[in-house]
Coordinates of N, CA, C and O in Angstrom, one line a residue:
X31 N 0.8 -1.2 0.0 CA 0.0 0.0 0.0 C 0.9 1.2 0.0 O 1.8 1.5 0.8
X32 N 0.6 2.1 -1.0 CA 1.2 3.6 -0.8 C 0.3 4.4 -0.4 O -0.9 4.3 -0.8
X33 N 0.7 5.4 0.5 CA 0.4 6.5 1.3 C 1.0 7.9 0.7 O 2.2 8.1 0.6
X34 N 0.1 8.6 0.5 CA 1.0 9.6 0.2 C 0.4 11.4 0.6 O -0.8 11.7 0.4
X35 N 1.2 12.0 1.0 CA 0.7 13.4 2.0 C 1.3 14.4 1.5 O 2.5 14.7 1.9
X36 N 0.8 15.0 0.8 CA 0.9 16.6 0.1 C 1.0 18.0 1.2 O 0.2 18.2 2.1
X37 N 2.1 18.6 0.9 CA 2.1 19.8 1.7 C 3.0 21.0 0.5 O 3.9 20.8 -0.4
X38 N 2.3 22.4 1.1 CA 3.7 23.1 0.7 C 2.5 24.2 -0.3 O 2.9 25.3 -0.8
X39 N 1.3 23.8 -0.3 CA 0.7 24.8 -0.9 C 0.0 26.1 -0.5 O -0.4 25.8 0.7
X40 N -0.5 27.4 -0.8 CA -0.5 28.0 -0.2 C -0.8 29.6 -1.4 O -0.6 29.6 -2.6
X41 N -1.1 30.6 -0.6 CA -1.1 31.7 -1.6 C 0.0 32.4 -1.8 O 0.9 32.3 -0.9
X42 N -0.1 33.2 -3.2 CA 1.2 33.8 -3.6 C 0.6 34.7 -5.0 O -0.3 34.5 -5.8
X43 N 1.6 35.6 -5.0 CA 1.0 36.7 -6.2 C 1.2 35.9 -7.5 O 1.2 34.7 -7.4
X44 N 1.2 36.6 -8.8 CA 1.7 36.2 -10.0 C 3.1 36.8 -10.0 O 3.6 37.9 -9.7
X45 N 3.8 35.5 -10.6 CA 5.0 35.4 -10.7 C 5.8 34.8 -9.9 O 6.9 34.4 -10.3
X46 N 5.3 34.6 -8.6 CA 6.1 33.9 -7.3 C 6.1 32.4 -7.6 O 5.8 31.8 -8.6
X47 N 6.5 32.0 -6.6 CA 7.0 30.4 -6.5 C 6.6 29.5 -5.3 O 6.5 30.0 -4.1
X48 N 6.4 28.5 -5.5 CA 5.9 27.8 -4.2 C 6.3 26.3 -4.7 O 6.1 25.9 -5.9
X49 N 6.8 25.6 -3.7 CA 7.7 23.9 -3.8 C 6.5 23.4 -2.7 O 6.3 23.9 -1.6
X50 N 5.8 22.1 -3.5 CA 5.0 21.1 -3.2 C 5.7 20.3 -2.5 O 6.8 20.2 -2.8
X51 N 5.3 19.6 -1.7 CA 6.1 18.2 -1.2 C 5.4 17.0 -1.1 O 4.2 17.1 -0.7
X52 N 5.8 16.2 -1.3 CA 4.3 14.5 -1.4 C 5.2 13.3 -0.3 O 6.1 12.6 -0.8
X53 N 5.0 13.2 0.9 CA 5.8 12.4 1.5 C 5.1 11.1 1.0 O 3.9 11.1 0.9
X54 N 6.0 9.9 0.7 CA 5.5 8.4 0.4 C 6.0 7.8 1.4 O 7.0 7.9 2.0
X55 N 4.8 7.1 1.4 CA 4.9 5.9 2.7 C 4.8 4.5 1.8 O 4.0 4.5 0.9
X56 N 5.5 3.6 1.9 CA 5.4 2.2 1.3 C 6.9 2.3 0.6 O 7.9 2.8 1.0
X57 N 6.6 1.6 -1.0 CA 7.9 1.9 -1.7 C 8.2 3.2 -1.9 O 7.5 4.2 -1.8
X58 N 9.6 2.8 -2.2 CA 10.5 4.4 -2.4 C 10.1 4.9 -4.0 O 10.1 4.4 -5.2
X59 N 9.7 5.8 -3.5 CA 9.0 6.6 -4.7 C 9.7 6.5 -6.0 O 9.0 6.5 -7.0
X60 N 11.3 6.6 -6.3 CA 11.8 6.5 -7.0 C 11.9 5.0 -8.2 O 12.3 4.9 -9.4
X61 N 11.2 4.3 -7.4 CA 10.9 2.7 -8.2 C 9.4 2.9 -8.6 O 8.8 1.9 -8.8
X62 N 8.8 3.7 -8.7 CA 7.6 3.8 -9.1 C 6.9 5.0 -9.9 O 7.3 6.1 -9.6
X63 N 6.0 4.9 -10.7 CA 5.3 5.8 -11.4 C 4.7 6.9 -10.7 O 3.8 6.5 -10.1
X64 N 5.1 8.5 -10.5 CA 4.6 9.0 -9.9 C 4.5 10.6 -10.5 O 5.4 11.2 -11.2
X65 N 3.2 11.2 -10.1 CA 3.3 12.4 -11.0 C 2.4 13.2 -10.1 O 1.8 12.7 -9.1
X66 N 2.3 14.7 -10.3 CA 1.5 15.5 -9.8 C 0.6 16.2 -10.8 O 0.9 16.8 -11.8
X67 N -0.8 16.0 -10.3 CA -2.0 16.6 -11.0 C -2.6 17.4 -10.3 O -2.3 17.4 -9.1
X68 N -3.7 18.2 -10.7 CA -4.1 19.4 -10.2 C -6.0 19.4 -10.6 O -6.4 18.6 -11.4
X69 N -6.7 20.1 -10.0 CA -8.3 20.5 -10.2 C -8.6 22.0 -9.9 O -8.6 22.4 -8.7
X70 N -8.8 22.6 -10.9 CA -9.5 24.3 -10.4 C -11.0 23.4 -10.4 O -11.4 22.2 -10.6
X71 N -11.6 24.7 -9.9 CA -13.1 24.8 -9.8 C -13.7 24.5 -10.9 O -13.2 25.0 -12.0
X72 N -14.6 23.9 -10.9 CA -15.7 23.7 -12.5 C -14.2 22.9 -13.1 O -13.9 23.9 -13.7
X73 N -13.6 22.3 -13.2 CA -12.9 21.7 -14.0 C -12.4 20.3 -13.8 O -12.4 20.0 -12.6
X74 N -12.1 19.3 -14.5 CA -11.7 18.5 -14.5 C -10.2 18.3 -13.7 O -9.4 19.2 -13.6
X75 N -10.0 17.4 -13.2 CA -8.5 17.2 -12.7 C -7.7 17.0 -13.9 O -8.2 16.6 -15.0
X76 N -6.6 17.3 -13.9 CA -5.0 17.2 -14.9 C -4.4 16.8 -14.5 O -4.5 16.3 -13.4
X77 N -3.2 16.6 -15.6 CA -1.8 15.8 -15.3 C -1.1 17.4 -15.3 O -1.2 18.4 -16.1
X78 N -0.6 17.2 -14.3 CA 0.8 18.6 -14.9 C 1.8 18.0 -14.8 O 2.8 18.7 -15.1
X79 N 2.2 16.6 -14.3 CA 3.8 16.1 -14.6 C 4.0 14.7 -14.0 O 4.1 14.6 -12.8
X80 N 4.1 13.8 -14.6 CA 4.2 12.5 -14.3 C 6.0 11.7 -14.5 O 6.7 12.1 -15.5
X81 N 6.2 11.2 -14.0 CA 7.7 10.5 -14.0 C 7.8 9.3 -13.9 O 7.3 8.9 -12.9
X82 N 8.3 8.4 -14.7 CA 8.5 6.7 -14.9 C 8.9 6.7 -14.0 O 9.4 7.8 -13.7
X83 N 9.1 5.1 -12.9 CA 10.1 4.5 -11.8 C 10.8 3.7 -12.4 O 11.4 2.9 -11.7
X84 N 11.2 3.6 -13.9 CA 12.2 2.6 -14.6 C 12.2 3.3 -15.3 O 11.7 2.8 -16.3
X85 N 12.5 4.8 -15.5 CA 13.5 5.0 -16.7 C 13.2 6.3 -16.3 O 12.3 6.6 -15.4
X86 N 14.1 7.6 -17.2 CA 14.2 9.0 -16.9 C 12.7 9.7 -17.4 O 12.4 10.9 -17.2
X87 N 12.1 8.7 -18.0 CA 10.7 9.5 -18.8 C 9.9 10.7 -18.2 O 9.0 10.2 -17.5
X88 N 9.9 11.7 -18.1 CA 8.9 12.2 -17.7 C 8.0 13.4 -18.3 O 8.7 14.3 -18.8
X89 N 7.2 13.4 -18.4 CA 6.0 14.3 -18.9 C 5.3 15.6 -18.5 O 4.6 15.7 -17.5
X90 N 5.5 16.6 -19.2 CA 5.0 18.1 -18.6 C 4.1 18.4 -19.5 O 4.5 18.4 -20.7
X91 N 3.0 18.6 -19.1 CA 1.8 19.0 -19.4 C 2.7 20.9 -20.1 O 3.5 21.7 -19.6
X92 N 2.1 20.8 -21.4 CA 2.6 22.2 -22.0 C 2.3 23.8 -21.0 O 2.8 25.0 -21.0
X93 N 1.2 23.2 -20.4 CA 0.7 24.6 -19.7 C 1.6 25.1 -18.6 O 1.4 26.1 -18.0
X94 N 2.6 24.3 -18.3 CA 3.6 24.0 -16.7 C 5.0 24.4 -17.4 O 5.6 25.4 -17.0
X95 N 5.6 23.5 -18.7 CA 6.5 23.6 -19.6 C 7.7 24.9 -18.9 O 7.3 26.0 -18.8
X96 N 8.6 24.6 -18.6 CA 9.5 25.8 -18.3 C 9.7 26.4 -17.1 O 10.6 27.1 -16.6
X97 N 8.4 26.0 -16.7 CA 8.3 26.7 -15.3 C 8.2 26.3 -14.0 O 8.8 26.8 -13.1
X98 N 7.3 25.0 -13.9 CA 7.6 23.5 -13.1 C 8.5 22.6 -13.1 O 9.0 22.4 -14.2
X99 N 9.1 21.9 -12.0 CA 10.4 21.1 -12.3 C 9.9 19.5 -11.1 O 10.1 19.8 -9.9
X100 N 9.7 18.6 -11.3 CA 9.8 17.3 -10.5 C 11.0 17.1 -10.1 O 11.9 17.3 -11.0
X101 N 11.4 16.8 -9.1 CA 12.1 16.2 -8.5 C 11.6 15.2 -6.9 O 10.4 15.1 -6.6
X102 N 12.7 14.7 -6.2 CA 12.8 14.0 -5.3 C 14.0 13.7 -4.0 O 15.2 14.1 -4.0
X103 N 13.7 13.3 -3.6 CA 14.8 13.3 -2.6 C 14.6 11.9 -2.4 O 13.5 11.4 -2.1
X104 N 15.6 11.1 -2.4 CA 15.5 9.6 -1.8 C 15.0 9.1 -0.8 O 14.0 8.4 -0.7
X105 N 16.1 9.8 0.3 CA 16.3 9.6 2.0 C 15.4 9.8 2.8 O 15.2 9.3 3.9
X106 N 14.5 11.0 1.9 CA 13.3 11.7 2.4 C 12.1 10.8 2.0 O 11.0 11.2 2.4
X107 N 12.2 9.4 1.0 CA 11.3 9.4 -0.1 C 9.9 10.0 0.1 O 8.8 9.6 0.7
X108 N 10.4 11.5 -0.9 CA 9.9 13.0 -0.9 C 9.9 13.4 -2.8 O 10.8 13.8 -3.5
X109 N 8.6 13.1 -2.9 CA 8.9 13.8 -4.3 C 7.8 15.8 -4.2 O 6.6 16.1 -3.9
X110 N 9.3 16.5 -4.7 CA 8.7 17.5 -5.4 C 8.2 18.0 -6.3 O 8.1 17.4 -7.3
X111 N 7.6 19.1 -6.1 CA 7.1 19.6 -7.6 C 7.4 21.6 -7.1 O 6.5 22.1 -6.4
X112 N 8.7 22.5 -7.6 CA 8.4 23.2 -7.5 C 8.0 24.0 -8.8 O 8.1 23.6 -10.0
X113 N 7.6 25.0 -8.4 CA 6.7 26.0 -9.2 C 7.0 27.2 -9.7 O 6.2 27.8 -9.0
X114 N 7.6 28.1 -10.3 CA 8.1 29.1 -10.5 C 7.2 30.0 -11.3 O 6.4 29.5 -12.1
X115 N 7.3 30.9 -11.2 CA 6.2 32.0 -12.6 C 4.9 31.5 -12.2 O 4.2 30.9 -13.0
X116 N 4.6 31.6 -11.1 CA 3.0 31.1 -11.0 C 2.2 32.3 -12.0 O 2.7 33.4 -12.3
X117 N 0.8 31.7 -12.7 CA 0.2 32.7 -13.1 C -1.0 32.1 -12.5 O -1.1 31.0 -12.0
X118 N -2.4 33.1 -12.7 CA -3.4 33.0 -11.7 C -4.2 31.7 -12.5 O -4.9 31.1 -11.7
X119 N -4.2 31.3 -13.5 CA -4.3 30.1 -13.9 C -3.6 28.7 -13.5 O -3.9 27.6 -14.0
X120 N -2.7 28.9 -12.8 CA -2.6 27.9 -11.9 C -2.9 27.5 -10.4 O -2.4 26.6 -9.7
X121 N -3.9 28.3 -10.3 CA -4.6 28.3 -9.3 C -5.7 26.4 -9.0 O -6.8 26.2 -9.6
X122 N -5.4 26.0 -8.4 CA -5.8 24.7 -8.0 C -5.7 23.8 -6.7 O -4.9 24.3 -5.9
X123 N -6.4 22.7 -6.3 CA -5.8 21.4 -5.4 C -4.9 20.7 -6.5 O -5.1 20.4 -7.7
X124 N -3.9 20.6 -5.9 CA -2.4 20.1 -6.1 C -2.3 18.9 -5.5 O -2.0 18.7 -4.4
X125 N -2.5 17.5 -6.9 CA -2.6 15.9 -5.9 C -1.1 15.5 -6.7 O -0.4 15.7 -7.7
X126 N -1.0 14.8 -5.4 CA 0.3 13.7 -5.6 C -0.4 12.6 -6.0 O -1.5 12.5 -5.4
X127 N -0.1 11.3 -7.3 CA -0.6 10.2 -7.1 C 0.8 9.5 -7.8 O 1.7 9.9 -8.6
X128 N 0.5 8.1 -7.1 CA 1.2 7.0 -7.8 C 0.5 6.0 -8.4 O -0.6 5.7 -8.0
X129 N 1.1 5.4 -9.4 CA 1.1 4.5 -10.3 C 1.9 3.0 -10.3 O 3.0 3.0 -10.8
X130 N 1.5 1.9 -9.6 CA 2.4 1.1 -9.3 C 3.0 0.1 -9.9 O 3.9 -0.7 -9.5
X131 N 2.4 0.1 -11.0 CA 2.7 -1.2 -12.3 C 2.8 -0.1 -13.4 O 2.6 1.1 -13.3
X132 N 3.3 -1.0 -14.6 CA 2.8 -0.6 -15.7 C 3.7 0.7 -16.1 O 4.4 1.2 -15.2
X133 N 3.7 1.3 -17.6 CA 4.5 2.7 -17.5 C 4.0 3.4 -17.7 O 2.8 3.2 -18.0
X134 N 4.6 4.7 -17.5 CA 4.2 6.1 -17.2 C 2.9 6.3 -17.9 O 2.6 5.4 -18.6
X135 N 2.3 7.1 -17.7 CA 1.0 7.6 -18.3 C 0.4 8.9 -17.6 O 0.5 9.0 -16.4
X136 N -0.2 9.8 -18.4 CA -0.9 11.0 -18.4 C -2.4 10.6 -18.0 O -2.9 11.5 -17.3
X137 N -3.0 9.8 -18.2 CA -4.2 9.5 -17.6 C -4.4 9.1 -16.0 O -3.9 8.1 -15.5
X138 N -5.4 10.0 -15.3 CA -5.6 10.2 -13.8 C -6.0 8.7 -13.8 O -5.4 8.0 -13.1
X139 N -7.0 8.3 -14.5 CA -7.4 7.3 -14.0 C -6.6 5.9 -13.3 O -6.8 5.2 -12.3
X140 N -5.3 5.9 -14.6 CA -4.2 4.8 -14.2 C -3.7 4.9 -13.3 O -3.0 3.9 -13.1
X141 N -3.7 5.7 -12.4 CA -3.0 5.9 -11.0 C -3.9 5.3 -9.9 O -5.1 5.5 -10.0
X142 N -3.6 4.5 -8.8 CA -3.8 3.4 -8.1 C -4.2 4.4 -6.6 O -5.2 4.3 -6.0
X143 N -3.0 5.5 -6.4 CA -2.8 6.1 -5.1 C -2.9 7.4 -5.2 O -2.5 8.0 -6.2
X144 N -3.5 7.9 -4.1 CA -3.4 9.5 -4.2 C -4.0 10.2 -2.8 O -4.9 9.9 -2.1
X145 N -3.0 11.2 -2.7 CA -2.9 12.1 -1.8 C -4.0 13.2 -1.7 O -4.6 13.6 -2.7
X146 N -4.0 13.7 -0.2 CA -5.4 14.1 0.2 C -5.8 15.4 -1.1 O -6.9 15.8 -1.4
X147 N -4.9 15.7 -1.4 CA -4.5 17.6 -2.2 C -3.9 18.6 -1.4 O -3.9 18.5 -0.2
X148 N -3.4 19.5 -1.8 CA -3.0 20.7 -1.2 C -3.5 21.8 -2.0 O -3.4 21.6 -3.2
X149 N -4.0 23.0 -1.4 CA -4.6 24.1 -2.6 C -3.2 25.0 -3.0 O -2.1 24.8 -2.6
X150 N -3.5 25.7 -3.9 CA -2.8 26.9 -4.1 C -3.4 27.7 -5.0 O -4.1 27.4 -6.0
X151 N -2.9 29.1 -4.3 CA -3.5 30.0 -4.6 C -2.9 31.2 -5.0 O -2.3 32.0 -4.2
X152 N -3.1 31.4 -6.7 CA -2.0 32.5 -7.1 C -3.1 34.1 -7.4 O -4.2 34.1 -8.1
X153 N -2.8 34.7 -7.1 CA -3.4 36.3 -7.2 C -2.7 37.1 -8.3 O -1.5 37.3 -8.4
X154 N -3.8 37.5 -9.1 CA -3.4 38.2 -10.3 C -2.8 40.3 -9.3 O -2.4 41.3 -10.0

């Protein structure tokens, strides 16, 4: 079973930055499929960045492109997501999920695990 607990979100103007954190409980996140997606209001949930546990693959939703960056810490197994150039369109709950089989994928559905959310909130 993976567990996984989102923190780190929070308000901020346009242009500021804010670093997500997803602590995993079970396997080390780094052996496994894991990405961060997002839900504004009235909208569907998204992929903004998914990463293979067997290979360097990883996937950025174009609307994030340049400005988002995944990473992890092992020791911690702690995967990141910080944020840079927020614009007020990225305003959302911010989920961690994992994927425990199978490769990478952009679809919410394939993901097995997921964290409670964390909001954030960017002001124009």
């Amino acid at each position: 079973q993976v567990q996984l607990v989102e923190s780190g979100g929070g308000w901020v103007q346009a242009g500021g930055s804010l670093r997500l954190s997803c602590v995993v409980s079970g396997p080390s996140f780094s052996s496994i499929n894991m990405g961060w997606f997002r839900q504004a209001p009235g909208r569907e949930r998204e992929y903004v960045v998914v990463k293979s546990g067997i290979s360097s693959t990883t996937y950025y939703a174009d609307s994030v492109k340049g400005r988002f960056t995944i990473s992890g810490d092992n020791a911690r197994n702690t995967l990141y997501l910080q944020m840079n150039s927020l614009k007020p369109e990225d305003t959302a709950v911010y989920y961690c999920a994992a994927k425990r089989s199978g490769e990478v994928t952009t679809e919410k559905a394939s993901y097995d695990n997921w964290g409670q959310g964390t909001q954030v909130t960017v002001s124009s």
